Short mmCIF file of C-alpha atoms in Angstrom, two decimals:
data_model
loop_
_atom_site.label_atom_id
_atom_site.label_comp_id
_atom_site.label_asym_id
_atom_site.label_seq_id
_atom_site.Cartn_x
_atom_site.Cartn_y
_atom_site.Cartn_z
CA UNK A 1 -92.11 -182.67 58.11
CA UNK A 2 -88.87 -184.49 58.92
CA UNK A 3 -89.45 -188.55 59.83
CA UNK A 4 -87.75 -189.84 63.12
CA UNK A 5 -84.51 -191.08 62.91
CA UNK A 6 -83.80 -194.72 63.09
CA UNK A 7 -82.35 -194.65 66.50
CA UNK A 8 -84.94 -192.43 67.93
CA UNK A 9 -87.56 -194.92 66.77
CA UNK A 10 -85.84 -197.20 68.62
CA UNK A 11 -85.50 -196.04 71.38
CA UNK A 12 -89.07 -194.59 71.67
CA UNK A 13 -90.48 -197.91 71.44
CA UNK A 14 -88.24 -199.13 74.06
CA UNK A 15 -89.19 -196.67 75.93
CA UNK A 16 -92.62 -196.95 75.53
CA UNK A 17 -92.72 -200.48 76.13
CA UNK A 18 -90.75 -200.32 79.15
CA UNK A 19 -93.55 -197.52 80.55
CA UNK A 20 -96.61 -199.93 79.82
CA UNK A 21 -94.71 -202.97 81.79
CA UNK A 22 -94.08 -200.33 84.48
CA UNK A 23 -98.03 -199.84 84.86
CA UNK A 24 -98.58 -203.40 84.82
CA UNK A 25 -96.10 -204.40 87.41
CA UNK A 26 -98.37 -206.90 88.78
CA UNK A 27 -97.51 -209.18 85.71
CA UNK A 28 -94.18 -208.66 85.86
CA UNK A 29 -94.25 -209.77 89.78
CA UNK A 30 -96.11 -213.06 88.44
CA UNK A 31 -93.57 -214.98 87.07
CA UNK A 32 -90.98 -213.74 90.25
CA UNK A 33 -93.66 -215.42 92.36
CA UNK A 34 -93.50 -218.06 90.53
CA UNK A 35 -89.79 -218.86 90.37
CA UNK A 36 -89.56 -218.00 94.11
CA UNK A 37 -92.41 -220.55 94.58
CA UNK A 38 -91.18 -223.37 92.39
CA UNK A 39 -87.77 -223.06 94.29
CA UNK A 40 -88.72 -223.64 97.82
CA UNK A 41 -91.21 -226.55 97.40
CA UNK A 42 -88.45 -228.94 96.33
CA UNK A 43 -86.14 -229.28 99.23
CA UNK A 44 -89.34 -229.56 101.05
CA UNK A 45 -90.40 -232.62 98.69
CA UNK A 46 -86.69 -233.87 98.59
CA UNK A 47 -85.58 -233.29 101.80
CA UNK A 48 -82.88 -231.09 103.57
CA UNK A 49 -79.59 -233.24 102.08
CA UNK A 50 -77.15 -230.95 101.23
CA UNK A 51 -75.60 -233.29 98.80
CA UNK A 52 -79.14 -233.70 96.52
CA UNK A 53 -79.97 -230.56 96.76
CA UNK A 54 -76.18 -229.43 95.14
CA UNK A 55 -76.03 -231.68 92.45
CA UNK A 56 -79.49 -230.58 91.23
CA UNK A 57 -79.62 -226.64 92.30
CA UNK A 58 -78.47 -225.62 88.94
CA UNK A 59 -80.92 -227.39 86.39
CA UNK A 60 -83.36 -226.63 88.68
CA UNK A 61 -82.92 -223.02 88.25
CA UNK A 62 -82.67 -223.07 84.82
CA UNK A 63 -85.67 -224.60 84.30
CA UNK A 64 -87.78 -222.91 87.06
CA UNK A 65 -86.76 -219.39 85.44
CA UNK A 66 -87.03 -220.56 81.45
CA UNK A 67 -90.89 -221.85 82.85
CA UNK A 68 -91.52 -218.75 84.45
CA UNK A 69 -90.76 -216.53 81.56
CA UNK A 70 -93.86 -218.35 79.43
CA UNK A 71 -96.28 -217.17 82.33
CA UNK A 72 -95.83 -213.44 80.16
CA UNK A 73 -94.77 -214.91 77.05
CA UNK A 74 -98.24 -214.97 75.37
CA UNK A 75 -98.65 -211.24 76.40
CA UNK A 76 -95.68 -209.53 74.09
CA UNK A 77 -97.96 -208.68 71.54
CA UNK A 78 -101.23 -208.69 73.61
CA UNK A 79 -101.97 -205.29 74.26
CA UNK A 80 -100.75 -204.16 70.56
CA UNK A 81 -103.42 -206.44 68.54
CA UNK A 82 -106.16 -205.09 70.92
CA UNK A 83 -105.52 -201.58 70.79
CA UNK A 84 -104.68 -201.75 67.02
CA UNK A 85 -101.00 -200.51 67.56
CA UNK A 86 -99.96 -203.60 66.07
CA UNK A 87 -101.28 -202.54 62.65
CA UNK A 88 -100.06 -199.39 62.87
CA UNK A 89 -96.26 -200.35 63.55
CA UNK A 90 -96.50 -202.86 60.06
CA UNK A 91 -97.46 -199.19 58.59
CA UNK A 92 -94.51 -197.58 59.99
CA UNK A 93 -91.51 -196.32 57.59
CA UNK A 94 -89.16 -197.72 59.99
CA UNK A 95 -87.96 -201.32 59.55
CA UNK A 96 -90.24 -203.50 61.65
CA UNK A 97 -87.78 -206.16 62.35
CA UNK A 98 -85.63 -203.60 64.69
CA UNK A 99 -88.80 -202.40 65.74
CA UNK A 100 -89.90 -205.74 66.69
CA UNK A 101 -86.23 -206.52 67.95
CA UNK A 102 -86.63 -203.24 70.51
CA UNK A 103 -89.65 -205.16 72.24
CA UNK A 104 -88.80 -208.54 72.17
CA UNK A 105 -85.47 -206.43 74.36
CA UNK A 106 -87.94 -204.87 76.78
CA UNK A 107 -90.00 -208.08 76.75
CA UNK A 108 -86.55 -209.62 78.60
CA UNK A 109 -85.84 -206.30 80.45
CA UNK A 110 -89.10 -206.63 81.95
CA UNK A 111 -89.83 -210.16 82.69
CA UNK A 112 -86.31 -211.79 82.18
CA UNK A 113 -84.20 -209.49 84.33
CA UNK A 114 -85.65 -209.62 87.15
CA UNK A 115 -85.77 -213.74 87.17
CA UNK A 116 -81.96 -213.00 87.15
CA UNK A 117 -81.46 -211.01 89.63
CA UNK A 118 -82.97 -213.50 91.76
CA UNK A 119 -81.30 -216.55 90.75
CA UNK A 120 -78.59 -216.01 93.35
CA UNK A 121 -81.47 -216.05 95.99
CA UNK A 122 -82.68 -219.28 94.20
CA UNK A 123 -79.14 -221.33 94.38
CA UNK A 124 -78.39 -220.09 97.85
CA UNK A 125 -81.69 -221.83 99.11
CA UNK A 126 -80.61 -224.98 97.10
CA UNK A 127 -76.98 -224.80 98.42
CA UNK A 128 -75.29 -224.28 95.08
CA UNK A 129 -71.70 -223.41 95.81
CA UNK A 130 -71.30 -219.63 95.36
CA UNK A 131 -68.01 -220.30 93.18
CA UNK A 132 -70.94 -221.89 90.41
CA UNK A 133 -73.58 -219.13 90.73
CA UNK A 134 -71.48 -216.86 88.34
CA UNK A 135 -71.40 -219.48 85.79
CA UNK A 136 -75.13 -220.20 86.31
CA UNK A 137 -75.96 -216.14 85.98
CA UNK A 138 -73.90 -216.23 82.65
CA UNK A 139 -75.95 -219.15 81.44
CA UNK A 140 -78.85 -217.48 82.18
CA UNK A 141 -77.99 -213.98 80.53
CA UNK A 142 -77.81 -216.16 77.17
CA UNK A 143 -80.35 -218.60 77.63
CA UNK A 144 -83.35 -216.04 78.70
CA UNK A 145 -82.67 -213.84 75.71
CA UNK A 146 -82.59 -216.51 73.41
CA UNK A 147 -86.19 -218.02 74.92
CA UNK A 148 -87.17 -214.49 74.53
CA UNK A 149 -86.48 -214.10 70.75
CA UNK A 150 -87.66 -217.91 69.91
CA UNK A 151 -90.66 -217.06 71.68
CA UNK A 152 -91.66 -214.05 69.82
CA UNK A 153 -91.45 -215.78 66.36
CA UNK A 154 -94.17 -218.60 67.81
CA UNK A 155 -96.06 -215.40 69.45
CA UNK A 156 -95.74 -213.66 65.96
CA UNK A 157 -97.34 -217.16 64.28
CA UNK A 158 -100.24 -217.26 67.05
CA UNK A 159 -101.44 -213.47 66.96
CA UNK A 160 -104.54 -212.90 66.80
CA UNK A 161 -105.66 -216.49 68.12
CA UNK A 162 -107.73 -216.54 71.04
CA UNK A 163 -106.22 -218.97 73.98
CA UNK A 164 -103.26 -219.44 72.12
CA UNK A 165 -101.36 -220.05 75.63
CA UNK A 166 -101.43 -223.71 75.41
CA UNK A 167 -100.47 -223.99 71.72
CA UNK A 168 -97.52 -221.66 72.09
CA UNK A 169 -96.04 -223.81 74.83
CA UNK A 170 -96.05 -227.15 73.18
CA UNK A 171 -94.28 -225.79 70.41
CA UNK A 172 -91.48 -223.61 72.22
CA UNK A 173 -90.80 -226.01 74.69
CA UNK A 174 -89.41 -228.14 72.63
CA UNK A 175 -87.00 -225.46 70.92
CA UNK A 176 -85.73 -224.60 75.02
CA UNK A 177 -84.36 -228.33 75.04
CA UNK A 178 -81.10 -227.37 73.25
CA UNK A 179 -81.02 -224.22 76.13
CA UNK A 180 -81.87 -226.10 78.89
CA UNK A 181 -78.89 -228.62 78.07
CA UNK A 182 -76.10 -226.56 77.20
CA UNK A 183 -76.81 -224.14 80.15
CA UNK A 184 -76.99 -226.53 82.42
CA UNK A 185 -73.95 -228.55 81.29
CA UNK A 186 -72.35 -225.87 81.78
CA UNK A 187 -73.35 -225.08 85.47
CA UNK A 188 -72.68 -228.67 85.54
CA UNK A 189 -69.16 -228.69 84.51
CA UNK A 190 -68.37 -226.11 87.35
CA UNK A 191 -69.97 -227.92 90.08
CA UNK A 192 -67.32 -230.74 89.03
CA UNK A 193 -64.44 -228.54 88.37
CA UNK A 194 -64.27 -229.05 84.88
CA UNK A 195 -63.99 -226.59 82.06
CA UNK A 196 -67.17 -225.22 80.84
CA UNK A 197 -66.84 -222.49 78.19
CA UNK A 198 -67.77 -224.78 75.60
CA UNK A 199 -71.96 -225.24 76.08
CA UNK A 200 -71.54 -220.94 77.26
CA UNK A 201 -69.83 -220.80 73.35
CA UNK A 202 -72.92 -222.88 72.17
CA UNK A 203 -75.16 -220.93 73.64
CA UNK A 204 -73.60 -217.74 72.57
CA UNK A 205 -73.66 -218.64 68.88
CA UNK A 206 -77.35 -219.84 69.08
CA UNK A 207 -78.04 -216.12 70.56
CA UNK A 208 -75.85 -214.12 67.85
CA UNK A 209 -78.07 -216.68 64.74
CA UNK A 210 -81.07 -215.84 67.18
CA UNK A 211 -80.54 -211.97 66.94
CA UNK A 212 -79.83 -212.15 63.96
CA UNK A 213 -82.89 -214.54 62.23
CA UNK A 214 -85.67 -213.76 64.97
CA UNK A 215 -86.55 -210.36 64.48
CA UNK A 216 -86.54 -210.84 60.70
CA UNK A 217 -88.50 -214.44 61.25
CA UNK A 218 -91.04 -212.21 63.61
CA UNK A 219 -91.87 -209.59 61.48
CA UNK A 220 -92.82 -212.01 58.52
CA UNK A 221 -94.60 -214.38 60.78
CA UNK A 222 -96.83 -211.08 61.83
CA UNK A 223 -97.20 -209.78 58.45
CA UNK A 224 -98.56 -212.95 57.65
CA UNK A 225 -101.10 -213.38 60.65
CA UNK A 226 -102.10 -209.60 60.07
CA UNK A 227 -103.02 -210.41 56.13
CA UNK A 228 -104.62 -213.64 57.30
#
């Protein structure tokens, strides 16, 4: 009996991940909620200046979507470790590190994505210029994925420990600093006209290491949480 391909490992368990978020589309509303939330309390608590509400839209974005995405953080590997699937995918032939890497990518397809596609909704109720909001979507297409793929090495290290929500915040929010500031220098820069490639070409490298190191990183840390 001929093993699966590579690829069409892959791409099953994107697929299959992709299906159970799908059924669960509840959680994936949560953190949407959230953002949306978040967003339209603070010109209420800082009042309707259009000036104040500008020079701040952007960071508050950033950090109103990078918050949301830990509301279904703690729940990558969730379902796996209860029904045992976890166990079973350490077993499998195929790498594990580009099986892990194919759902930490429907982890962001699921939760991430959709924060993005609502960012422009976000801005425009802050007054960010429109000529920034491209800037502030590219920040976010490399910031998010990055979160993503730090967070799943500190979700691989906590597996398996119960209310684990807590711990895995304190320890990635620290590691979003770095994000937080190059993204929003960069959205920062544009407000003010001035170039702002270099925190995007910061941010890009730290996703290309990320890529690279995470999956690898997240498959050891599970091994090890698995054995323990």
């Amino acid at each position: 009996m001929n093993r699966p391909g590579l690829g069409t490992a892959c791409a099953a368990m994107l697929r299959r991940d992709l299906a159970l978020a799908w059924r669960r589309r509840g959680d994936i509303a949560m953190p949407v909620l959230y953002a949306v939330i978040v967003a339209t309390l603070f010109p209420f608590a800082l009042g309707p200046e259009d000036t104040l509400l500008q020079r701040i839209a952007g960071g508050v974005v950033l950090v109103t979507v990078l918050l949301a995405m830990l509301l279904a953080l703690d729940a990558m590997f969730a379902s796996d470790i209860e029904d045992g699937s976890l166990e079973q995918l350490v077993l499998s032939p195929q790498p594990l590190a580009l099986l892990l890497g194919m759902k930490i990518l429907a982890h962001w397809l699921a939760t991430a994505l959709p924060l993005i596609v609502i960012a422009p909704l976000l801005a425009a109720m802050l007054h960010l210029p429109g000529t920034v909001i491209p800037v502030l979507l590219l920040a976010l297409l490399l910031a998010t994925p990055l979160l993503s793929l730090l967070g799943a090495v500190l979700v691989a290290l906590t597996a398996g420990t119960r209310r684990s929500g807590m711990l895995l915040a304190l320890m990635l929010l620290p590691l979003c600093v770095p994000a937080v500031i190059f993204a929003a220098g960069a959205v920062a820069a544009a407000q003010q006209g001035l170039p702002w490639l270099a925190p995007i070409a910061w941010l890009a490298a730290a996703l290309v290491l990320a890529v690279v190191l995470a999956p690898l990183a997240c498959a050891a840390a599970l091994r090890i949480a698995l054995d323990a």
